[in-house]
Short mmCIF file of N, CA and C and ligand atoms in Angstrom, two decimals:
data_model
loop_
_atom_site.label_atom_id
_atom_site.label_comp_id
_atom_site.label_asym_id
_atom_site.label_seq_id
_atom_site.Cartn_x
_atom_site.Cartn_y
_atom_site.Cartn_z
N UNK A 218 26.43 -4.38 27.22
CA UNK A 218 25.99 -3.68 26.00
C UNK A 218 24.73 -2.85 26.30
N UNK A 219 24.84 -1.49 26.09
CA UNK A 219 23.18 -0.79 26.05
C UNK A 219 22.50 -0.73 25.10
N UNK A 220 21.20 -0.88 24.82
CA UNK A 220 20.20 -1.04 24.40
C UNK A 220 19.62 0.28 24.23
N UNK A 221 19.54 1.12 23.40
CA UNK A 221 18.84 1.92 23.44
C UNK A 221 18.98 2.69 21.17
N UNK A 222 18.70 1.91 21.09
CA UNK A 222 18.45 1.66 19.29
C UNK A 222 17.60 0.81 18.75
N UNK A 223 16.96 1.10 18.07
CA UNK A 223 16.25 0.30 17.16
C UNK A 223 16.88 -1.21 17.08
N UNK A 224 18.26 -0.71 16.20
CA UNK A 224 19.14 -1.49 15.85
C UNK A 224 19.63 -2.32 16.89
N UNK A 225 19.90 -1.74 18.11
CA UNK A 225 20.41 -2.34 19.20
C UNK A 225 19.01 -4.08 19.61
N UNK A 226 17.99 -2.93 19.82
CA UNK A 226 16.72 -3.89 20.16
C UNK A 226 16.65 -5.21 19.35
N UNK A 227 17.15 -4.99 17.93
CA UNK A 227 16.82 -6.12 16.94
C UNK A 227 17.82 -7.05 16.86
N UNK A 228 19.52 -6.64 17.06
CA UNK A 228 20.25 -7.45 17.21
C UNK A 228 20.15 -8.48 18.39
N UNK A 229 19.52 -7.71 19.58
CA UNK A 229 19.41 -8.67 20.78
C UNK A 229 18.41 -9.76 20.79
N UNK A 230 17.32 -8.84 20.05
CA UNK A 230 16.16 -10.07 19.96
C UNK A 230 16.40 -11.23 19.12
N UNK A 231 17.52 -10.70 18.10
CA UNK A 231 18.40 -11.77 16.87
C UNK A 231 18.75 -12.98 18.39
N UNK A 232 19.78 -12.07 18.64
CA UNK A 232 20.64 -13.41 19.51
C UNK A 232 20.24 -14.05 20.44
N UNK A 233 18.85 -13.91 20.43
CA UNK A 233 17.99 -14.68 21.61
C UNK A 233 17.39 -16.33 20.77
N UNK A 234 16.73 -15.22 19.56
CA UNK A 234 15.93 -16.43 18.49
C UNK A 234 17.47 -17.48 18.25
N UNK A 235 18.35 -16.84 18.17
CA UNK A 235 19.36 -17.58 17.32
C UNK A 235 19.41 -18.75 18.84
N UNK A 236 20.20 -18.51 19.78
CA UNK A 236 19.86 -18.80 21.11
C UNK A 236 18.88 -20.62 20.59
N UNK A 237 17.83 -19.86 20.78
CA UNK A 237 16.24 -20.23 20.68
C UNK A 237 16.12 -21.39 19.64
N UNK A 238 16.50 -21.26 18.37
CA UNK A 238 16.40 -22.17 17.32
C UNK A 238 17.62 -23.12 17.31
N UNK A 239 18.74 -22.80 18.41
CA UNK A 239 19.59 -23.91 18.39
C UNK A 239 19.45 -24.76 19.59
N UNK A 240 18.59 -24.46 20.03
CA UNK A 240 18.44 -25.46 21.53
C UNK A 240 17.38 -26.33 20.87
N UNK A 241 16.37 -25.36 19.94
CA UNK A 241 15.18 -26.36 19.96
C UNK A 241 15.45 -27.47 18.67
N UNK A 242 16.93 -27.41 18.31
CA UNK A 242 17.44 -28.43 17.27
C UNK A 242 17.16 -29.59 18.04
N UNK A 243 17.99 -29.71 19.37
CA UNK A 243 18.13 -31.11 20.44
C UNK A 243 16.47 -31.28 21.28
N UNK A 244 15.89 -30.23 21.34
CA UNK A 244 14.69 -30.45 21.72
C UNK A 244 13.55 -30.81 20.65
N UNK A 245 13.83 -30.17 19.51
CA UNK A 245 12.93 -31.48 18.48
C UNK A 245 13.42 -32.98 18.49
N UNK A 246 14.71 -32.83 18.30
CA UNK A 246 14.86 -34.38 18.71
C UNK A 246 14.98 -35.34 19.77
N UNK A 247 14.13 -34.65 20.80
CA UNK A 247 13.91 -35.19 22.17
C UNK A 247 12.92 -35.56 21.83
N UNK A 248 11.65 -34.60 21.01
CA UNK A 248 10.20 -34.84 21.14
C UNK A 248 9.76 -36.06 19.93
N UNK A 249 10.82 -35.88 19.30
CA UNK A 249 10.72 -37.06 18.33
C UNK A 249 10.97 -38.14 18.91
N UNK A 250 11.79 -38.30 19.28
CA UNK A 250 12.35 -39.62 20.19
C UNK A 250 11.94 -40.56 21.03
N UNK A 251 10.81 -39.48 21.73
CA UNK A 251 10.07 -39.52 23.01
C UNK A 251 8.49 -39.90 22.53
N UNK A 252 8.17 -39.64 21.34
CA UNK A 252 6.79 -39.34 20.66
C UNK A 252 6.68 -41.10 20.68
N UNK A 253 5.44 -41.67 20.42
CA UNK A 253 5.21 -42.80 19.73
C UNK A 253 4.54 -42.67 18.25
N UNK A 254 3.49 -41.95 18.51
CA UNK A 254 2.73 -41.33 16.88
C UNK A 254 3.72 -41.14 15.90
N UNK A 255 3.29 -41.92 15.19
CA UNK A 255 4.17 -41.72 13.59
C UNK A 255 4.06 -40.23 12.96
N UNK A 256 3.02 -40.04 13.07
CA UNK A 256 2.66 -38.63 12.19
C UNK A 256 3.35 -37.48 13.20
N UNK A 257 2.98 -37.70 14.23
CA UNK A 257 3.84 -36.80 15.42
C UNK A 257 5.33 -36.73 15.20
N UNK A 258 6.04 -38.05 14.99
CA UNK A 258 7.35 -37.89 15.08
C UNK A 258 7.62 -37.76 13.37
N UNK A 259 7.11 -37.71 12.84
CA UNK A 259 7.78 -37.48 11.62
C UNK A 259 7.87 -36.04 11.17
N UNK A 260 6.79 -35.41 12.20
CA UNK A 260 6.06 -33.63 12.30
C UNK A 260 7.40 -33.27 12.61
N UNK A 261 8.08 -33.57 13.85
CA UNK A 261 9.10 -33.16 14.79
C UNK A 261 9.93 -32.82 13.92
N UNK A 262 10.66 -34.14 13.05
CA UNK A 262 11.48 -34.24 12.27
C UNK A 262 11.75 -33.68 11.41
N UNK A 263 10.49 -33.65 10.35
CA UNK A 263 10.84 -32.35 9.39
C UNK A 263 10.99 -30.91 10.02
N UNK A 264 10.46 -30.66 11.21
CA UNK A 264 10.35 -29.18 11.35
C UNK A 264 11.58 -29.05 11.92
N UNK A 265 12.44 -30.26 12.37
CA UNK A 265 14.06 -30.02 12.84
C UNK A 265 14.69 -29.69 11.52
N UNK A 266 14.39 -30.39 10.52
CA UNK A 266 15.44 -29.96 9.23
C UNK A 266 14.62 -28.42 8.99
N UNK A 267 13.50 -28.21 9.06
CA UNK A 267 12.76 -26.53 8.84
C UNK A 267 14.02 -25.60 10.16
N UNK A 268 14.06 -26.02 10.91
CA UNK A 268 15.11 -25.27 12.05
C UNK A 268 16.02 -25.15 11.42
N UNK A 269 16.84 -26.07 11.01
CA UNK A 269 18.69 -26.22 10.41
C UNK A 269 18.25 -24.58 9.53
N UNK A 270 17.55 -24.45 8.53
CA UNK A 270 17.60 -23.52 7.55
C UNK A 270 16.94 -22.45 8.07
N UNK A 271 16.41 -22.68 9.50
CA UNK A 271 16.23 -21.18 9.91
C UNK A 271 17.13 -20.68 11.01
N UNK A 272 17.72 -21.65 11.19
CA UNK A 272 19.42 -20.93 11.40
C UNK A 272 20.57 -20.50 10.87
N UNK A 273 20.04 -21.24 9.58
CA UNK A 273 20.88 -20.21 8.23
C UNK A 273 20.70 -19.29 8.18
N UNK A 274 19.42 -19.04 8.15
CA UNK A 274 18.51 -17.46 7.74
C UNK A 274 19.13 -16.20 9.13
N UNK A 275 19.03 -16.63 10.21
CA UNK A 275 19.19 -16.21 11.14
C UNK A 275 20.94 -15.50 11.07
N UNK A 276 21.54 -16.43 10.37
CA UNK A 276 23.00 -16.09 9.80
C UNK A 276 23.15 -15.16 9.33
N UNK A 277 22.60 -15.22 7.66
CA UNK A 277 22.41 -13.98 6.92
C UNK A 277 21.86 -13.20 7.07
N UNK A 278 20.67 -12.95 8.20
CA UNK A 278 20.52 -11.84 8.60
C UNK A 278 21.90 -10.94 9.72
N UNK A 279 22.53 -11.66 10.08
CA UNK A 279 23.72 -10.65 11.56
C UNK A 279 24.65 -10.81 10.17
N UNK A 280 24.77 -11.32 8.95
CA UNK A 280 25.57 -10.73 8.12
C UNK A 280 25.24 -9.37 7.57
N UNK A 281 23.99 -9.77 7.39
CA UNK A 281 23.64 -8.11 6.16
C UNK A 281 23.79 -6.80 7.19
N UNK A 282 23.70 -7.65 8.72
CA UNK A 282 23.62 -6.26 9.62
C UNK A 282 25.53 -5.92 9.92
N UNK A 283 26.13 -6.41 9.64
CA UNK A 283 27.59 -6.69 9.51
C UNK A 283 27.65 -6.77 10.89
N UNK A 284 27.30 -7.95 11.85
CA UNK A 284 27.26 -7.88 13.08
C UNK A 284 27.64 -10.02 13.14
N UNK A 285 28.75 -9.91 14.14
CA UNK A 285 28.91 -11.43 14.39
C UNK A 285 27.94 -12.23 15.03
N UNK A 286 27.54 -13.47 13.82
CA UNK A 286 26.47 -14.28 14.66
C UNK A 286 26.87 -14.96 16.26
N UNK A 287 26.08 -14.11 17.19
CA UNK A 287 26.32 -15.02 18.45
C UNK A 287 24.86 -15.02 19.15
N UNK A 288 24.98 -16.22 20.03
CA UNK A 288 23.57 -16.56 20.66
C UNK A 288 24.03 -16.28 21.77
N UNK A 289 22.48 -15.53 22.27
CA UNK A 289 22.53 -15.27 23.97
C UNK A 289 21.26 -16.07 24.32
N UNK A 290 21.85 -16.65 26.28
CA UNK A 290 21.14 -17.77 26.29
C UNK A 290 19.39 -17.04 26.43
N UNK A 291 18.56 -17.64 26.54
CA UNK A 291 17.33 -17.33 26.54
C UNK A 291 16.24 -17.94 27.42
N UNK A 292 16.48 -17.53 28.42
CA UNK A 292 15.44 -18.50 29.59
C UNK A 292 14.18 -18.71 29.47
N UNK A 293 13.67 -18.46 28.19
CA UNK A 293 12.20 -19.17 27.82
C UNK A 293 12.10 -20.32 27.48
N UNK A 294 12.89 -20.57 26.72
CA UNK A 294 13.46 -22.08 25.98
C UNK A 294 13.92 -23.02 26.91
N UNK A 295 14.70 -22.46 27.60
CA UNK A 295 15.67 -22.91 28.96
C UNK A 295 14.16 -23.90 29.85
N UNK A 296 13.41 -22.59 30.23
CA UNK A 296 12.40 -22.93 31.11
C UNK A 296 11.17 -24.03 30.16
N UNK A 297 11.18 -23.84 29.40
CA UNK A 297 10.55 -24.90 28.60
C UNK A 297 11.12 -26.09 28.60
N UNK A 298 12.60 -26.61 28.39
CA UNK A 298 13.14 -27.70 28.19
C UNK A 298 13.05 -28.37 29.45
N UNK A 299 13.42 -27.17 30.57
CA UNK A 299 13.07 -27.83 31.89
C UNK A 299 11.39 -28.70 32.08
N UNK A 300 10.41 -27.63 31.55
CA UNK A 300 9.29 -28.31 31.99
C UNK A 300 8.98 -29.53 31.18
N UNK A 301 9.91 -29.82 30.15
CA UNK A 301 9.62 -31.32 29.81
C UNK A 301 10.23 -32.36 30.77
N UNK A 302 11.71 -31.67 31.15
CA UNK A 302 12.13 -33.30 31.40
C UNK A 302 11.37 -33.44 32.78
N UNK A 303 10.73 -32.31 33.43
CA UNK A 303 10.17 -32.40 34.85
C UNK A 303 9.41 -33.40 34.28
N UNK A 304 8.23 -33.11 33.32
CA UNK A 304 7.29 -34.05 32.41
C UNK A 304 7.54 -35.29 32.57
N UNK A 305 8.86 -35.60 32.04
CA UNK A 305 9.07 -36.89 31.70
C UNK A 305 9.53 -37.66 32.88
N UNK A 306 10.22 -37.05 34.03
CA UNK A 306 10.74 -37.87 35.10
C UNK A 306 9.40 -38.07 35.87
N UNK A 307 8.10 -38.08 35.68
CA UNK A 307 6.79 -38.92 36.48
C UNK A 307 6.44 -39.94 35.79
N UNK A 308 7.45 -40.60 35.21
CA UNK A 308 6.83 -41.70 34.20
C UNK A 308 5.52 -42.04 33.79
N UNK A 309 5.27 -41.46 32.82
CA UNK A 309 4.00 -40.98 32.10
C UNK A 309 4.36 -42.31 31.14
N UNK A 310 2.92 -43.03 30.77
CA UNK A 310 2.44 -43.79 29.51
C UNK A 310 2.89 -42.79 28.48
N UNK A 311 2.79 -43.60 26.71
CA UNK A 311 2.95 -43.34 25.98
C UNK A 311 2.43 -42.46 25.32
N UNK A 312 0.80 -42.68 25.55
CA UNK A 312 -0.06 -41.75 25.49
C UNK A 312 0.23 -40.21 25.86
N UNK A 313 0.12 -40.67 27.22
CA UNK A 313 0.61 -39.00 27.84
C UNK A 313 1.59 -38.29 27.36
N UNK A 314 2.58 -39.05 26.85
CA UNK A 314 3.82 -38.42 26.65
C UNK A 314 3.37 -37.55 24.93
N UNK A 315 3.09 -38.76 23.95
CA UNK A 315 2.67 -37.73 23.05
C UNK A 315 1.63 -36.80 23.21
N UNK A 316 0.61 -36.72 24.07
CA UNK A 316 -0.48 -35.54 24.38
C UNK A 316 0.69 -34.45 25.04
N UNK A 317 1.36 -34.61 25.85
CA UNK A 317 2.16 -33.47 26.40
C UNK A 317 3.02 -32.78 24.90
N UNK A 318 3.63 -33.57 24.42
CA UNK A 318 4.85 -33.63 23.31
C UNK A 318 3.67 -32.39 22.16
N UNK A 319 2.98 -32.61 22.32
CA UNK A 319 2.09 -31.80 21.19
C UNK A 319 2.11 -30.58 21.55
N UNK A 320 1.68 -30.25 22.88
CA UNK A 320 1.45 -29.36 23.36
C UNK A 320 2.55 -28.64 24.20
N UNK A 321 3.89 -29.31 24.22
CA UNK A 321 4.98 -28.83 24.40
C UNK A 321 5.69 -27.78 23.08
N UNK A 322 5.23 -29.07 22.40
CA UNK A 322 5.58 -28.01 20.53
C UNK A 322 5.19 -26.76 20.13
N UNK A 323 4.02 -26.91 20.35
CA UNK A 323 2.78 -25.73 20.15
C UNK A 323 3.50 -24.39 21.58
N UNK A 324 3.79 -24.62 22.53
CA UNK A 324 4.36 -23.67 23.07
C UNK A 324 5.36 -23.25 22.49
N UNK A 325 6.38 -23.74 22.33
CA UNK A 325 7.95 -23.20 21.39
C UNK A 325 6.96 -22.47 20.23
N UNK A 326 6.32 -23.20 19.52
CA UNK A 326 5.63 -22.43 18.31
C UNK A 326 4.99 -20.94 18.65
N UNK A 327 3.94 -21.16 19.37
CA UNK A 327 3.70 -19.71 19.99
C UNK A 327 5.06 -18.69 20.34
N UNK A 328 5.69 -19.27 21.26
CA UNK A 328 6.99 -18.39 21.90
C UNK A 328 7.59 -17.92 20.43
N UNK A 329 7.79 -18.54 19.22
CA UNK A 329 8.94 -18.72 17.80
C UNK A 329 8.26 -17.20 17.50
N UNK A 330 6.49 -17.46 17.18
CA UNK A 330 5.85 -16.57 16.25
C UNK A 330 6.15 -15.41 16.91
N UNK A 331 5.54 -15.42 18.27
CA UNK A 331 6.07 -13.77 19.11
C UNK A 331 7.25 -13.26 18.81
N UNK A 332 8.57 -14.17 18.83
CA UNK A 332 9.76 -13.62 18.51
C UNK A 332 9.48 -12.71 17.34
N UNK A 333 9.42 -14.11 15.89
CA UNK A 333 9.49 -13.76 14.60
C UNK A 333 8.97 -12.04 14.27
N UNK A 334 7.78 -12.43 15.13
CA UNK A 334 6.32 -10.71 15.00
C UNK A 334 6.67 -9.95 15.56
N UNK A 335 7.69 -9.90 16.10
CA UNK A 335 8.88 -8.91 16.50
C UNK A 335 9.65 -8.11 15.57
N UNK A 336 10.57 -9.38 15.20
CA UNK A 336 11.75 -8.87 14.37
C UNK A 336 11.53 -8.26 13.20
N UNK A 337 10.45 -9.24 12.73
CA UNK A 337 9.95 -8.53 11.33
C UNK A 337 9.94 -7.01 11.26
N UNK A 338 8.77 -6.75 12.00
CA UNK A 338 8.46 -4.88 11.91
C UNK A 338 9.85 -3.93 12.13
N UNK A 339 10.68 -4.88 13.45
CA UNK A 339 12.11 -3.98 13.54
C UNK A 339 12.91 -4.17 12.05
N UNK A 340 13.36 -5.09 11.61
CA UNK A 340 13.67 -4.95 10.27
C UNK A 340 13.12 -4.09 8.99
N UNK A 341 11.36 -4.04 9.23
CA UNK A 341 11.35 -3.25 8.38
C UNK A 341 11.69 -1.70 8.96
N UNK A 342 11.35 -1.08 10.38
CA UNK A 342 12.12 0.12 10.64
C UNK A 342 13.17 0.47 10.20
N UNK A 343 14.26 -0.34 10.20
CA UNK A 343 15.53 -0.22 10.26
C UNK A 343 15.76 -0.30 8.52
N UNK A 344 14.77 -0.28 7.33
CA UNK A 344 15.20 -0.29 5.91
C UNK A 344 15.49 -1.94 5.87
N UNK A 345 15.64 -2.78 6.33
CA UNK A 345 16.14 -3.96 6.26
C UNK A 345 15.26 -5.03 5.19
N UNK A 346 14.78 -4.60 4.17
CA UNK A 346 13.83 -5.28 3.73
C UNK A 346 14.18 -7.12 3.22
N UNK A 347 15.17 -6.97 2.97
CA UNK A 347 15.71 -8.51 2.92
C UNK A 347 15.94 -9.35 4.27
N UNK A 348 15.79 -8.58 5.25
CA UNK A 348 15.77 -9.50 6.60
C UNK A 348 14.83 -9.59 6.63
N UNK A 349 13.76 -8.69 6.38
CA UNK A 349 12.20 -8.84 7.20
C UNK A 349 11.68 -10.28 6.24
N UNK A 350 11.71 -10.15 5.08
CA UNK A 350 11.28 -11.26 3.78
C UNK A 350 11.85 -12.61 4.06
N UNK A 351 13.26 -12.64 4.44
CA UNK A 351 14.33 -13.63 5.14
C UNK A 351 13.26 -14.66 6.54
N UNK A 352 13.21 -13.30 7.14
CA UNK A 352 12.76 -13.84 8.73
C UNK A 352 11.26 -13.87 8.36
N UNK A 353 10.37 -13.41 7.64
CA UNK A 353 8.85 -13.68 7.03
C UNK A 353 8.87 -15.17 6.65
N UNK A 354 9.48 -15.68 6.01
CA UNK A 354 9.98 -17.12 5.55
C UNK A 354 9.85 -17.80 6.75
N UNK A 355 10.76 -17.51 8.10
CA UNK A 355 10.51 -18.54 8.92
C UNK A 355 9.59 -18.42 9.85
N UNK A 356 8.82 -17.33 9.41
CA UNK A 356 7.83 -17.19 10.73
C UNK A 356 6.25 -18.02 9.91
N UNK A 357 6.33 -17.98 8.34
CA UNK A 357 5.33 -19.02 7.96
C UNK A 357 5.81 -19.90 8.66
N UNK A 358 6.93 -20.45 8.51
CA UNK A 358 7.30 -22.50 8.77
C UNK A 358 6.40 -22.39 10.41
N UNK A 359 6.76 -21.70 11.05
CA UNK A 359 6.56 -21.58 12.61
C UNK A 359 4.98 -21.71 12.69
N UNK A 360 4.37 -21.12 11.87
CA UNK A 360 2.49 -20.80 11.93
C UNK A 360 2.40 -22.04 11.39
N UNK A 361 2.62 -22.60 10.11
CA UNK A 361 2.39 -23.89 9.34
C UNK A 361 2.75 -25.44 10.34
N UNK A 362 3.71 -25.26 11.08
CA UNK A 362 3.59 -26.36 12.54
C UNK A 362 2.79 -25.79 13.52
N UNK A 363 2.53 -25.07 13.88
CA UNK A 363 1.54 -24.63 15.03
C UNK A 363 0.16 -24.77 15.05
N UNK A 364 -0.21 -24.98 13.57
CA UNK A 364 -1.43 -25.27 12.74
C UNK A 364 -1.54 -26.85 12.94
N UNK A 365 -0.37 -26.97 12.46
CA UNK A 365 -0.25 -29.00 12.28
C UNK A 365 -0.49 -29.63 13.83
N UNK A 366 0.38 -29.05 14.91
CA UNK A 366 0.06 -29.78 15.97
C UNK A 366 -1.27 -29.05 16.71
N UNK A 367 -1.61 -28.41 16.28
CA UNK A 367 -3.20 -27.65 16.97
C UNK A 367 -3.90 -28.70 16.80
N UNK A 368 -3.79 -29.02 15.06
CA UNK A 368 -4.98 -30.14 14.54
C UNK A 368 -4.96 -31.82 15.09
N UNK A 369 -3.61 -31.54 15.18
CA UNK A 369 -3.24 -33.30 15.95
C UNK A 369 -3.77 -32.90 17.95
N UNK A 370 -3.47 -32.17 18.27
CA UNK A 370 -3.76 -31.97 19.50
C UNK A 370 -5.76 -32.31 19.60
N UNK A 371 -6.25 -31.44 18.70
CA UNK A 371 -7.35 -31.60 18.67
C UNK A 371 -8.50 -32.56 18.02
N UNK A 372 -7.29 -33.45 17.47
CA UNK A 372 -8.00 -35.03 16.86
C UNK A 372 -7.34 -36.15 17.48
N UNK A 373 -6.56 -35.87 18.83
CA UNK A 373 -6.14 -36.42 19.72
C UNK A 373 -6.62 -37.90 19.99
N UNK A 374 -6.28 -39.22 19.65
CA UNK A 374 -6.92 -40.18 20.20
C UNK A 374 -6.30 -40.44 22.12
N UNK A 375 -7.38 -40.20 22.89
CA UNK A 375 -6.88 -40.34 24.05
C UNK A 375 -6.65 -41.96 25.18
N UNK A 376 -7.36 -42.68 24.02
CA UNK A 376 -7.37 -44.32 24.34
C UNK A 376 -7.84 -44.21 25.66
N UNK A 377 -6.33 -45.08 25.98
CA UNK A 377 -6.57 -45.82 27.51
C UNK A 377 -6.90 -44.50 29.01
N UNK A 378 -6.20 -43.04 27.86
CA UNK A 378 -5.84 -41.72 28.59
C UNK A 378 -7.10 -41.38 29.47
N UNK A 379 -8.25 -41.60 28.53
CA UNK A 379 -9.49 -41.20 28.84
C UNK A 379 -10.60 -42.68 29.89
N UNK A 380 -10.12 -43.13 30.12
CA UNK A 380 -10.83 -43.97 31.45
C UNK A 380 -10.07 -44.30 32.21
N UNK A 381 -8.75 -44.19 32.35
CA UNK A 381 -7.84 -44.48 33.37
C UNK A 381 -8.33 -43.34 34.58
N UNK A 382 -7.93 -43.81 36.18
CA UNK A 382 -8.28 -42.80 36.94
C UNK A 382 -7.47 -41.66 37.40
FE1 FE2 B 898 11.95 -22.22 14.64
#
């Protein structure tokens, strides 16, 4: 497929996020799984059901563009999922695992918003004003967890983390 449209640019960057928000369905529920912190894993959790409905959204947007929803794979995500389980196969304490798990999140979150601060402006080029408002919707949810695990990252209890050698 060539690339050389507005339109073209926005559908691809579509099928990347789309891509993107269905991998990180099984990868929130890795980090949940994997978490011990209550408040951590319950973070994960809701922001997996916040995913389900921003893969709806992601729907009705390749509808209004009358274009079939399909995901192309996306080696950011890819390369992220990798650098957890690398993470996890040095058998790391519990601790560690939720200090990483935070800051594993907060990357997807960063990577989400760049997408989102993308698509938006191409939607509004393109007249699309119900996609941009659509995809504005999920790019709050994305800032509103990125916020949440900043603050948990940075009220971090590091226990045993912090005198071990
Ligand atoms: Fe997302």
């Amino acid at each position: 497929m060539t690339i050389d449209s507005t339109k073209d640019l926005f559908v691809s960057g579509l099928k990347h996020a789309y891509y993107t928000e269905k991998r990180l369905l099984d990868a929130l529920e890795e980090l949940e799984e994997t978490s011990t912190n209550e408040k951590l894993r319950s973070g994960f959790a809701q922001h997996r059901e916040e995913t389900n409905v921003q893969i709806d959204r992601i729907e009705e947007v390749f509808d209004q563009l009358d274009v079939e929803a399909e995901a192309e794979e996306d080696p950011v995500v890819e390369g992220m999922i990798e650098a957890h389980e690398a993470f996890m196969s040095k058998d790391p304490s519990d601790e560690a695992i939720d200090r990483f798990n935070i800051a594993a999140g907060q990357q997807s979150e960063h990577y989400e918003i760049a997408t989102y601060g993308n698509l938006i402006p191409m939607a509004d080029q393109l007249g699309m004003d119900d996609a941009a408002d659509t995809l504005e919707e999920t790019l709050r949810e994305e800032q509103d967890e990125l916020d949440s695990l900043s603050e948990m990252g940075e009220e971090f209890d590091y226990g045993e983390l912090s005198v071990s050698q």
